[in-house]
Tab-separated table of C-alpha atoms in Angstrom:
chain	number	residue	atom	x	y	z
A	1148	MET	CA	82.219	92.146	98.049
A	1149	PRO	CA	83.098	95.175	95.659
A	1150	PHE	CA	86.815	96.629	96.208
A	1151	ASP	CA	86.498	99.544	98.354
A	1152	VAL	CA	88.835	102.105	97.009
A	1153	ALA	CA	87.700	105.083	99.136
A	1154	SER	CA	88.599	103.062	102.097
A	1155	VAL	CA	91.982	102.051	100.602
A	1156	ARG	CA	92.875	105.595	99.762
A	1157	GLY	CA	92.122	106.583	103.317
A	1158	LEU	CA	95.343	104.323	104.202
A	1159	PHE	CA	97.474	106.859	102.230
A	1160	PRO	CA	98.463	110.228	103.943
A	1161	THR	CA	99.946	111.456	100.827
A	1162	LEU	CA	96.919	111.195	98.757
A	1163	GLY	CA	95.806	114.551	100.296
A	1164	ASP	CA	98.676	116.434	98.430
A	1165	GLY	CA	96.119	117.096	95.591
A	1166	TRP	CA	98.504	115.287	93.052
A	1167	ILE	CA	97.510	112.404	90.909
A	1168	HIS	CA	99.975	109.638	91.633
A	1169	LEU	CA	100.393	107.388	88.421
A	1170	ASP	CA	104.209	106.792	88.854
A	1171	VAL	CA	104.054	103.474	90.796
A	1172	GLN	CA	107.074	102.061	88.891
A	1173	ALA	CA	109.174	104.642	90.958
A	1174	GLY	CA	107.286	103.347	94.023
A	1175	GLN	CA	103.596	103.350	95.238
A	1176	GLN	CA	102.662	106.010	98.051
A	1177	VAL	CA	103.423	104.756	101.436
A	1178	PRO	CA	100.547	103.744	103.790
A	1179	ASP	CA	100.528	105.273	107.079
A	1180	ALA	CA	101.037	101.884	108.748
A	1181	VAL	CA	104.335	101.243	106.951
A	1182	ALA	CA	105.517	104.783	107.670
A	1183	SER	CA	104.577	104.468	111.532
A	1184	ALA	CA	106.188	101.052	111.683
A	1185	MET	CA	109.429	102.230	110.148
A	1186	SER	CA	109.359	105.403	112.407
A	1187	THR	CA	108.809	102.953	115.584
A	1188	GLY	CA	111.602	100.562	114.145
A	1189	LEU	CA	114.129	103.499	113.521
A	1190	ARG	CA	113.563	104.583	117.246
A	1191	ALA	CA	113.543	101.280	119.094
A	1192	LEU	CA	115.820	99.210	116.937
A	1193	PRO	CA	119.043	101.093	116.068
A	1194	VAL	CA	121.514	98.095	116.324
A	1195	ASP	CA	121.833	95.120	113.976
A	1196	PRO	CA	120.627	91.693	115.051
A	1197	ARG	CA	123.929	90.199	116.129
A	1198	GLY	CA	124.114	90.235	119.688
A	1199	ALA	CA	122.587	88.751	123.041
A	1200	TYR	CA	120.879	91.865	124.535
A	1201	PRO	CA	117.408	92.825	124.180
A	1202	GLN	CA	117.665	95.540	121.387
A	1203	ALA	CA	119.667	93.044	119.394
A	1204	LEU	CA	117.245	90.158	120.169
A	1205	ALA	CA	114.640	92.255	119.020
A	1206	ALA	CA	116.129	93.198	115.871
A	1207	ALA	CA	116.854	89.727	115.104
A	1208	GLU	CA	113.137	88.874	115.573
A	1209	VAL	CA	112.154	91.565	113.379
A	1210	GLU	CA	114.318	90.211	110.530
A	1211	GLN	CA	112.921	86.873	111.148
A	1212	ASN	CA	109.332	88.376	110.869
A	1213	ALA	CA	110.390	90.163	107.402
A	1214	ARG	CA	111.454	86.948	106.063
A	1215	ARG	CA	108.011	85.272	107.252
A	1216	ALA	CA	106.138	88.039	105.650
A	1217	LEU	CA	108.020	88.201	102.168
A	1218	ALA	CA	107.748	84.093	102.114
A	1219	ASP	CA	104.021	84.431	102.675
A	1220	LEU	CA	103.628	86.237	99.305
A	1221	LEU	CA	105.108	83.448	97.503
A	1222	ASP	CA	103.924	80.674	99.734
A	1223	ALA	CA	107.931	80.208	100.291
A	1224	ASP	CA	110.071	79.093	103.130
A	1225	PRO	CA	111.327	81.795	105.418
A	1226	ALA	CA	114.596	80.269	105.597
A	1227	ALA	CA	114.988	80.927	101.630
A	1228	VAL	CA	114.469	84.453	101.994
A	1229	VAL	CA	117.338	86.722	101.143
A	1230	LEU	CA	117.432	90.215	102.034
A	1231	GLY	CA	119.231	93.135	100.597
A	1232	PRO	CA	119.260	96.879	99.651
A	1233	SER	CA	118.116	96.590	95.959
A	1234	ARG	CA	117.583	94.071	93.164
A	1235	SER	CA	120.772	94.869	91.593
A	1236	VAL	CA	122.603	94.379	94.582
A	1237	LEU	CA	121.150	91.008	95.290
A	1238	VAL	CA	121.359	89.568	91.738
A	1239	THR	CA	125.151	90.697	91.768
A	1240	ALA	CA	125.589	88.842	95.015
A	1241	LEU	CA	124.073	85.525	93.538
A	1242	ALA	CA	126.073	86.140	90.388
A	1243	ASP	CA	129.280	86.417	92.551
A	1244	ALA	CA	128.289	83.397	94.555
A	1245	MET	CA	128.167	80.973	91.690
A	1246	SER	CA	131.037	78.691	90.895
A	1247	ALA	CA	133.098	78.540	87.711
A	1248	ALA	CA	131.047	75.583	86.738
A	1249	ASP	CA	127.668	77.541	87.096
A	1250	TRP	CA	129.355	79.801	84.467
A	1251	ASP	CA	130.583	77.435	81.918
A	1252	GLY	CA	127.779	77.949	79.341
A	1253	GLU	CA	125.236	80.345	78.222
A	1254	VAL	CA	122.880	82.842	80.020
A	1255	ILE	CA	119.876	84.047	78.493
A	1256	CYS	CA	118.631	87.523	79.414
A	1257	SER	CA	115.175	89.242	78.053
A	1258	ARG	CA	114.920	92.532	76.551
A	1259	LEU	CA	111.645	93.022	78.508
A	1260	ASP	CA	113.373	93.058	81.908
A	1261	ASP	CA	114.359	95.662	83.950
A	1262	GLU	CA	117.998	96.540	84.023
A	1263	GLU	CA	118.462	95.055	87.543
A	1264	ASN	CA	117.956	91.305	86.171
A	1265	ILE	CA	120.167	92.265	83.091
A	1266	VAL	CA	123.359	93.976	84.099
A	1267	PRO	CA	124.485	91.923	86.841
A	1268	TRP	CA	124.438	88.955	84.419
A	1269	LEU	CA	125.918	90.399	81.658
A	1270	ARG	CA	128.895	91.514	83.963
A	1271	GLY	CA	129.049	88.059	85.408
A	1272	ALA	CA	129.124	86.447	81.888
A	1273	ARG	CA	131.802	88.968	80.667
A	1274	ALA	CA	133.797	88.320	84.066
A	1275	HIS	CA	133.503	84.241	83.392
A	1276	GLY	CA	133.614	83.851	79.638
A	1277	ALA	CA	130.137	82.816	79.276
A	1278	SER	CA	128.050	83.384	76.382
A	1279	VAL	CA	124.893	85.687	76.465
A	1280	ARG	CA	121.545	84.850	74.526
A	1281	TRP	CA	118.442	87.373	74.149
A	1282	ALA	CA	114.988	86.485	74.218
A	1283	GLU	CA	113.564	89.263	72.176
A	1284	LEU	CA	110.206	91.037	72.737
A	1285	ASP	CA	107.248	91.376	69.994
A	1286	ILE	CA	107.872	95.192	69.083
A	1287	SER	CA	104.290	95.157	67.779
A	1288	ASP	CA	102.823	95.009	71.379
A	1289	GLY	CA	105.694	94.872	73.775
A	1290	THR	CA	105.138	91.206	74.773
A	1291	LEU	CA	107.575	88.348	75.197
A	1292	PRO	CA	106.650	85.441	73.132
A	1293	GLU	CA	107.378	82.282	75.286
A	1294	TRP	CA	107.765	79.895	72.474
A	1295	GLN	CA	111.271	81.268	71.359
A	1296	TYR	CA	112.764	79.843	74.745
A	1297	ALA	CA	112.221	76.296	72.829
A	1298	ASP	CA	115.049	77.389	70.620
A	1299	LEU	CA	117.021	79.373	73.108
A	1300	VAL	CA	117.463	76.921	75.849
A	1301	ASN	CA	119.767	74.105	75.522
A	1302	ALA	CA	122.153	71.575	77.215
A	1303	ARG	CA	124.643	74.697	77.686
A	1304	THR	CA	122.162	77.180	79.233
A	1305	LYS	CA	123.164	78.032	82.956
A	1306	VAL	CA	120.895	80.822	83.790
A	1307	ILE	CA	117.759	82.194	82.463
A	1308	ALA	CA	116.729	85.840	83.855
A	1309	VAL	CA	113.120	86.928	83.030
A	1310	THR	CA	110.591	89.309	84.204
A	1311	LEU	CA	107.173	88.110	85.268
A	1312	ALA	CA	105.675	91.287	84.236
A	1313	SER	CA	107.064	94.355	82.182
A	1314	SER	CA	107.396	97.672	84.291
A	1315	VAL	CA	107.311	99.686	81.061
A	1316	THR	CA	104.473	97.743	78.861
A	1317	GLY	CA	102.860	95.572	81.684
A	1318	ALA	CA	102.956	92.624	79.577
A	1319	ILE	CA	102.548	89.400	81.608
A	1320	VAL	CA	104.884	86.532	80.741
A	1321	ASP	CA	104.116	82.778	80.909
A	1322	VAL	CA	106.886	82.162	83.452
A	1323	ALA	CA	105.566	78.607	84.212
A	1324	GLN	CA	106.047	77.455	80.521
A	1325	ILE	CA	109.612	79.108	80.464
A	1326	ALA	CA	110.059	76.895	83.669
A	1327	ASN	CA	109.651	73.748	81.862
A	1328	TYR	CA	112.287	74.481	79.513
A	1329	ALA	CA	114.646	75.526	82.276
A	1330	ARG	CA	113.919	72.339	84.381
A	1331	ASP	CA	114.763	70.199	81.232
A	1332	SER	CA	118.065	71.855	80.803
A	1333	GLY	CA	118.939	72.331	84.589
A	1334	ALA	CA	119.374	76.022	84.297
A	1335	LEU	CA	118.825	78.228	86.988
A	1336	LEU	CA	115.490	80.188	86.550
A	1337	VAL	CA	115.649	83.869	88.115
A	1338	VAL	CA	112.299	85.692	87.841
A	1339	ASP	CA	111.913	89.333	88.759
A	1340	ALA	CA	108.270	89.638	90.229
A	1341	SER	CA	108.741	93.117	91.453
A	1342	SER	CA	106.225	94.763	89.002
A	1343	ALA	CA	103.754	91.983	89.526
A	1344	ALA	CA	103.808	91.572	93.091
A	1345	PRO	CA	101.313	94.306	94.142
A	1346	TYR	CA	98.684	92.681	92.066
A	1347	VAL	CA	99.194	89.313	91.182
A	1348	ARG	CA	98.762	86.231	93.485
A	1349	MET	CA	101.863	84.042	93.295
A	1350	SER	CA	103.307	80.881	94.383
A	1351	MET	CA	106.947	79.481	94.053
A	1352	ALA	CA	105.357	76.172	92.975
A	1353	GLU	CA	103.120	77.828	90.365
A	1354	LEU	CA	105.966	79.637	88.915
A	1355	GLY	CA	108.427	77.137	88.988
A	1356	ALA	CA	111.314	79.535	89.323
A	1357	ASP	CA	114.508	78.917	91.357
A	1358	VAL	CA	114.829	82.316	92.486
A	1359	VAL	CA	112.296	85.080	92.635
A	1360	LEU	CA	113.050	88.828	93.114
A	1361	LEU	CA	110.524	91.345	94.945
A	1362	SER	CA	110.892	94.950	95.685
A	1363	PRO	CA	108.524	95.883	98.456
A	1364	ALA	CA	108.746	99.884	97.270
A	1365	ARG	CA	106.516	98.652	94.357
A	1366	TRP	CA	103.711	98.078	96.807
A	1367	GLY	CA	104.241	100.984	99.205
A	1368	GLY	CA	106.940	99.401	101.433
A	1369	PRO	CA	110.600	100.294	102.099
A	1370	ARG	CA	113.322	100.788	99.481
A	1371	MET	CA	115.017	97.407	99.728
A	1372	ALA	CA	114.601	94.099	98.062
A	1373	ALA	CA	114.293	90.376	98.467
A	1374	MET	CA	115.656	87.381	96.858
A	1375	VAL	CA	113.364	84.151	97.444
A	1376	PHE	CA	114.960	80.667	96.869
A	1377	ALA	CA	112.675	77.378	96.029
A	1378	ASP	CA	114.943	75.465	97.921
A	1379	PRO	CA	116.971	76.771	100.890
A	1380	ALA	CA	119.358	74.124	100.391
A	1381	ARG	CA	120.704	75.719	97.491
A	1382	LEU	CA	121.974	78.442	99.602
A	1383	GLU	CA	124.671	76.195	101.130
A	1384	SER	CA	126.067	75.431	97.644
A	1385	LEU	CA	126.799	78.973	97.009
A	1386	THR	CA	129.937	80.785	98.036
A	1387	ARG	CA	129.471	83.128	100.870
A	1388	VAL	CA	129.459	86.830	100.204
A	1389	SER	CA	128.466	87.790	103.782
A	1390	MET	CA	131.051	89.816	105.550
A	1391	ASP	CA	130.627	87.348	108.599
A	1392	PRO	CA	132.539	84.054	108.072
A	1393	ARG	CA	129.912	82.434	110.336
A	1394	SER	CA	126.830	83.174	108.567
A	1395	THR	CA	124.513	80.348	107.667
A	1396	GLY	CA	121.432	80.100	105.220
A	1397	PRO	CA	120.080	83.136	103.690
A	1398	ARG	CA	122.549	85.510	105.621
A	1399	ARG	CA	125.318	83.966	103.510
A	1400	LEU	CA	124.350	86.124	100.618
A	1401	GLU	CA	123.636	89.087	102.761
A	1402	ALA	CA	126.872	91.324	102.772
A	1403	GLU	CA	125.346	93.016	106.090
A	1404	PRO	CA	122.232	93.020	108.085
A	1405	MET	CA	119.614	95.328	106.585
A	1406	PRO	CA	118.417	97.942	109.159
A	1407	ALA	CA	115.557	96.784	111.398
A	1408	SER	CA	113.603	100.128	110.644
A	1409	LEU	CA	113.396	98.991	107.119
A	1410	LEU	CA	112.488	95.454	107.949
A	1411	THR	CA	109.588	96.626	110.311
A	1412	GLY	CA	108.559	98.552	107.262
A	1413	VAL	CA	108.510	95.321	105.425
A	1414	VAL	CA	106.254	93.567	107.622
A	1415	ALA	CA	103.884	96.360	107.703
A	1416	SER	CA	103.866	96.842	103.995
A	1417	VAL	CA	102.822	93.075	103.541
A	1418	GLU	CA	100.176	93.380	106.043
A	1419	HIS	CA	98.766	96.241	104.281
A	1420	LEU	CA	98.698	93.942	101.311
A	1421	ALA	CA	96.883	91.333	103.046
A	1422	GLY	CA	94.287	93.956	104.502
A	1423	LEU	CA	93.230	95.594	101.187
A	1424	ASP	CA	90.158	93.595	101.206
A	1425	PRO	CA	88.288	93.932	104.590
A	1426	SER	CA	86.433	90.391	103.951
A	1427	ALA	CA	89.667	88.554	103.869
A	1428	ASP	CA	90.186	86.348	106.973
A	1429	GLY	CA	92.465	83.667	108.295
A	1430	LYS	CA	96.268	83.288	108.355
A	1431	ARG	CA	98.294	86.085	106.268
A	1432	ARG	CA	99.011	83.869	103.218
A	1433	ARG	CA	95.082	83.413	102.900
A	1434	ARG	CA	94.413	87.109	103.501
A	1435	LEU	CA	96.993	88.045	100.759
A	1436	THR	CA	95.307	85.565	98.527
A	1437	THR	CA	91.865	87.242	98.814
A	1438	SER	CA	93.159	90.744	98.784
A	1439	LEU	CA	95.385	90.400	95.835
A	1440	ASP	CA	92.621	88.649	93.943
A	1441	SER	CA	90.459	91.704	94.931
A	1442	THR	CA	93.057	94.114	93.963
A	1443	TYR	CA	93.714	92.635	90.776
A	1444	ASP	CA	90.028	92.642	89.507
A	1445	TYR	CA	89.721	96.371	90.507
A	1446	VAL	CA	93.004	97.466	88.652
A	1447	GLN	CA	92.308	95.265	85.740
A	1448	ARG	CA	89.163	97.144	85.181
A	1449	LEU	CA	90.725	100.509	85.621
A	1450	THR	CA	93.412	99.577	83.196
A	1451	HIS	CA	90.952	98.689	80.579
A	1452	TYR	CA	89.576	101.989	80.913
A	1453	LEU	CA	92.942	103.682	80.906
A	1454	VAL	CA	93.928	102.064	77.659
A	1455	ASN	CA	90.519	102.818	76.105
A	1456	SER	CA	90.706	106.575	77.131
A	1457	LEU	CA	94.350	106.942	75.741
A	1458	THR	CA	93.410	105.309	72.430
A	1459	GLN	CA	90.678	107.663	71.871
A	1460	LEU	CA	93.205	110.503	71.656
A	1461	GLY	CA	94.200	110.939	68.020
A	1462	ARG	CA	98.124	111.722	68.744
A	1463	VAL	CA	98.365	109.152	71.717
A	1464	HIS	CA	99.702	105.737	70.733
A	1465	VAL	CA	99.630	103.017	73.433
A	1466	ILE	CA	102.299	100.453	73.325
A	1467	GLY	CA	100.531	96.964	73.075
A	1468	ALA	CA	97.099	98.330	73.494
A	1469	ASP	CA	95.550	94.996	73.492
A	1470	THR	CA	98.158	93.345	75.788
A	1471	HIS	CA	97.203	91.271	78.847
A	1472	ARG	CA	99.097	93.225	81.462
A	1473	ILE	CA	99.574	94.592	85.004
A	1474	PRO	CA	98.487	98.224	85.328
A	1475	ALA	CA	101.356	99.690	83.321
A	1476	VAL	CA	101.259	101.452	80.224
A	1477	SER	CA	103.603	103.477	78.012
A	1478	PHE	CA	102.682	105.414	75.404
A	1479	VAL	CA	104.000	108.112	72.729
A	1480	VAL	CA	102.523	111.496	71.673
A	1481	ASP	CA	103.003	112.071	67.944
A	1482	GLY	CA	105.412	115.194	67.517
A	1483	VAL	CA	105.909	115.501	71.015
A	1484	SER	CA	108.792	114.475	73.511
A	1485	ALA	CA	108.322	112.196	76.375
A	1486	ALA	CA	110.097	114.837	78.808
A	1487	LYS	CA	107.538	117.790	77.525
A	1488	VAL	CA	104.645	115.400	78.029
A	1489	ALA	CA	105.651	114.699	81.182
A	1490	GLN	CA	106.375	118.304	82.083
A	1491	ARG	CA	102.766	119.239	80.814
A	1492	LEU	CA	101.191	116.456	83.200
A	1493	ALA	CA	103.298	117.670	86.077
A	1494	ASP	CA	102.251	121.143	85.407
A	1495	ASN	CA	98.549	119.769	86.051
A	1496	GLY	CA	99.398	117.973	88.950
A	1497	ILE	CA	99.887	114.473	87.559
A	1498	SER	CA	103.040	112.487	88.526
A	1499	ALA	CA	104.212	110.259	85.420
A	1500	LEU	CA	107.528	108.886	84.200
A	1501	SER	CA	109.257	109.708	80.877
A	1502	ASP	CA	112.216	108.139	79.283
A	1503	VAL	CA	112.502	105.174	81.545
A	1504	PRO	CA	115.892	103.502	81.078
A	1505	SER	CA	114.610	100.270	79.004
A	1506	ARG	CA	115.824	98.271	76.424
A	1507	ALA	CA	112.246	97.093	75.539
A	1508	LEU	CA	111.224	100.835	74.756
A	1509	THR	CA	114.409	101.127	72.849
A	1510	ARG	CA	113.942	98.064	70.891
A	1511	ILE	CA	110.543	99.102	70.143
A	1512	GLY	CA	111.555	102.454	68.759
A	1513	ALA	CA	110.152	104.952	71.279
A	1514	THR	CA	113.504	106.738	71.562
A	1515	ASP	CA	113.538	107.386	68.288
A	1516	VAL	CA	110.314	109.333	68.403
A	1517	GLY	CA	111.130	111.331	71.549
A	1518	GLY	CA	110.727	108.701	74.136
A	1519	ALA	CA	107.865	107.314	75.856
A	1520	VAL	CA	105.697	108.145	78.851
A	1521	THR	CA	105.046	105.487	81.349
A	1522	VAL	CA	102.165	105.286	83.789
A	1523	GLY	CA	100.980	103.007	86.367
A	1524	LEU	CA	98.023	102.595	88.848
A	1525	GLY	CA	98.110	101.666	92.319
A	1526	PRO	CA	95.167	100.306	94.241
A	1527	TYR	CA	94.225	103.765	95.101
A	1528	ALA	CA	93.813	105.038	91.702
A	1529	LEU	CA	90.274	106.340	90.560
A	1530	PRO	CA	88.521	106.785	87.102
A	1531	TYR	CA	88.361	110.613	87.395
A	1532	GLU	CA	92.180	110.490	87.598
A	1533	ILE	CA	92.439	108.784	84.205
A	1534	ASP	CA	89.993	111.424	82.844
A	1535	GLN	CA	92.317	114.192	84.113
A	1536	LEU	CA	95.076	112.379	82.527
A	1537	ALA	CA	93.204	112.166	79.101
A	1538	ARG	CA	92.199	115.679	79.513
A	1539	VAL	CA	95.744	116.913	80.002
A	1540	LEU	CA	97.186	114.661	76.800
A	1541	GLY	CA	94.189	115.920	74.690
A	1542	SER	CA	95.346	119.480	74.895
A	1543	PHE	CA	98.036	118.501	72.558
A	1544	GLY	CA	95.703	118.538	69.990
């Protein structure tokens, strides 16, 4: 059945504020079910999950439920889901947990990635004397050519960090092809799926990644993160970073337990994703598959309309207009700084981001012409909102 955007919009109380929210990279709007779950968790579960009394046992159950929910997004093992306050904290924990032998070689980073999957690796490489090599993007369209990994990856490659989809250009990366190179060299492949997760059906097996990063805020969940391993046994080979010397499994890489109020929000947010298509049935993984496929079809049509609308404006230049992408688009306006464009949009009730810290946009040259504006579409976006965006941008002449 057709994607029912009207019903989906009814799940988000904040959409009644009169604003057009095109800033999903900063976090999608929060569904009422998620806010309610977090409120309940904050009141009922103020303790951490270590204890034998009822509240602690309930908090421990919520923690396991959160691991199961996040595992369902990737068809993974809940015992391989590490929880943390942010992607950068989790990647730093992974880098710190690696042995000296794990650093004896080269790390490959991508210019297309968010800083969260770059900076911890640069710091780790600097601390351990490892070399860093870069996968470069195609500056003409903001994509990451996968063929270059055939030359980059070699017997000395220890880590490959790459995104599944760019948060600024929206470009989707063929991670499975990169995984083949990683497998041949024995390198650890760390994939940031944060920007893709709200729209793209994924599985650990299909991605071929060793580690996948997720950010629930990108689909309307709480501001925290998860790091999912393909093989739970790998966790036991890493140095413990937890403050608890008795910790086992994924808790080994968790410095401290996450608040149960956030974890109740995680579970509710994954259920929210699974229910975006009312025709979805069966277990949560099956419902996620149906709902994410429906969401992807809807936002792809809307993204095509967005790009076409922007390219019709004489002074607006879309980065990678013909790129296969998630619903994230960056553009520049001739002779107008990104900050001024974003302010004009805000003055007209439209939320958009300007000058997002991005090595990709810098490499493309956006910073040389006043910066780029970045917009993204949630599953609640409407065509008329794109029309409003184009109308305001058209006012620049």
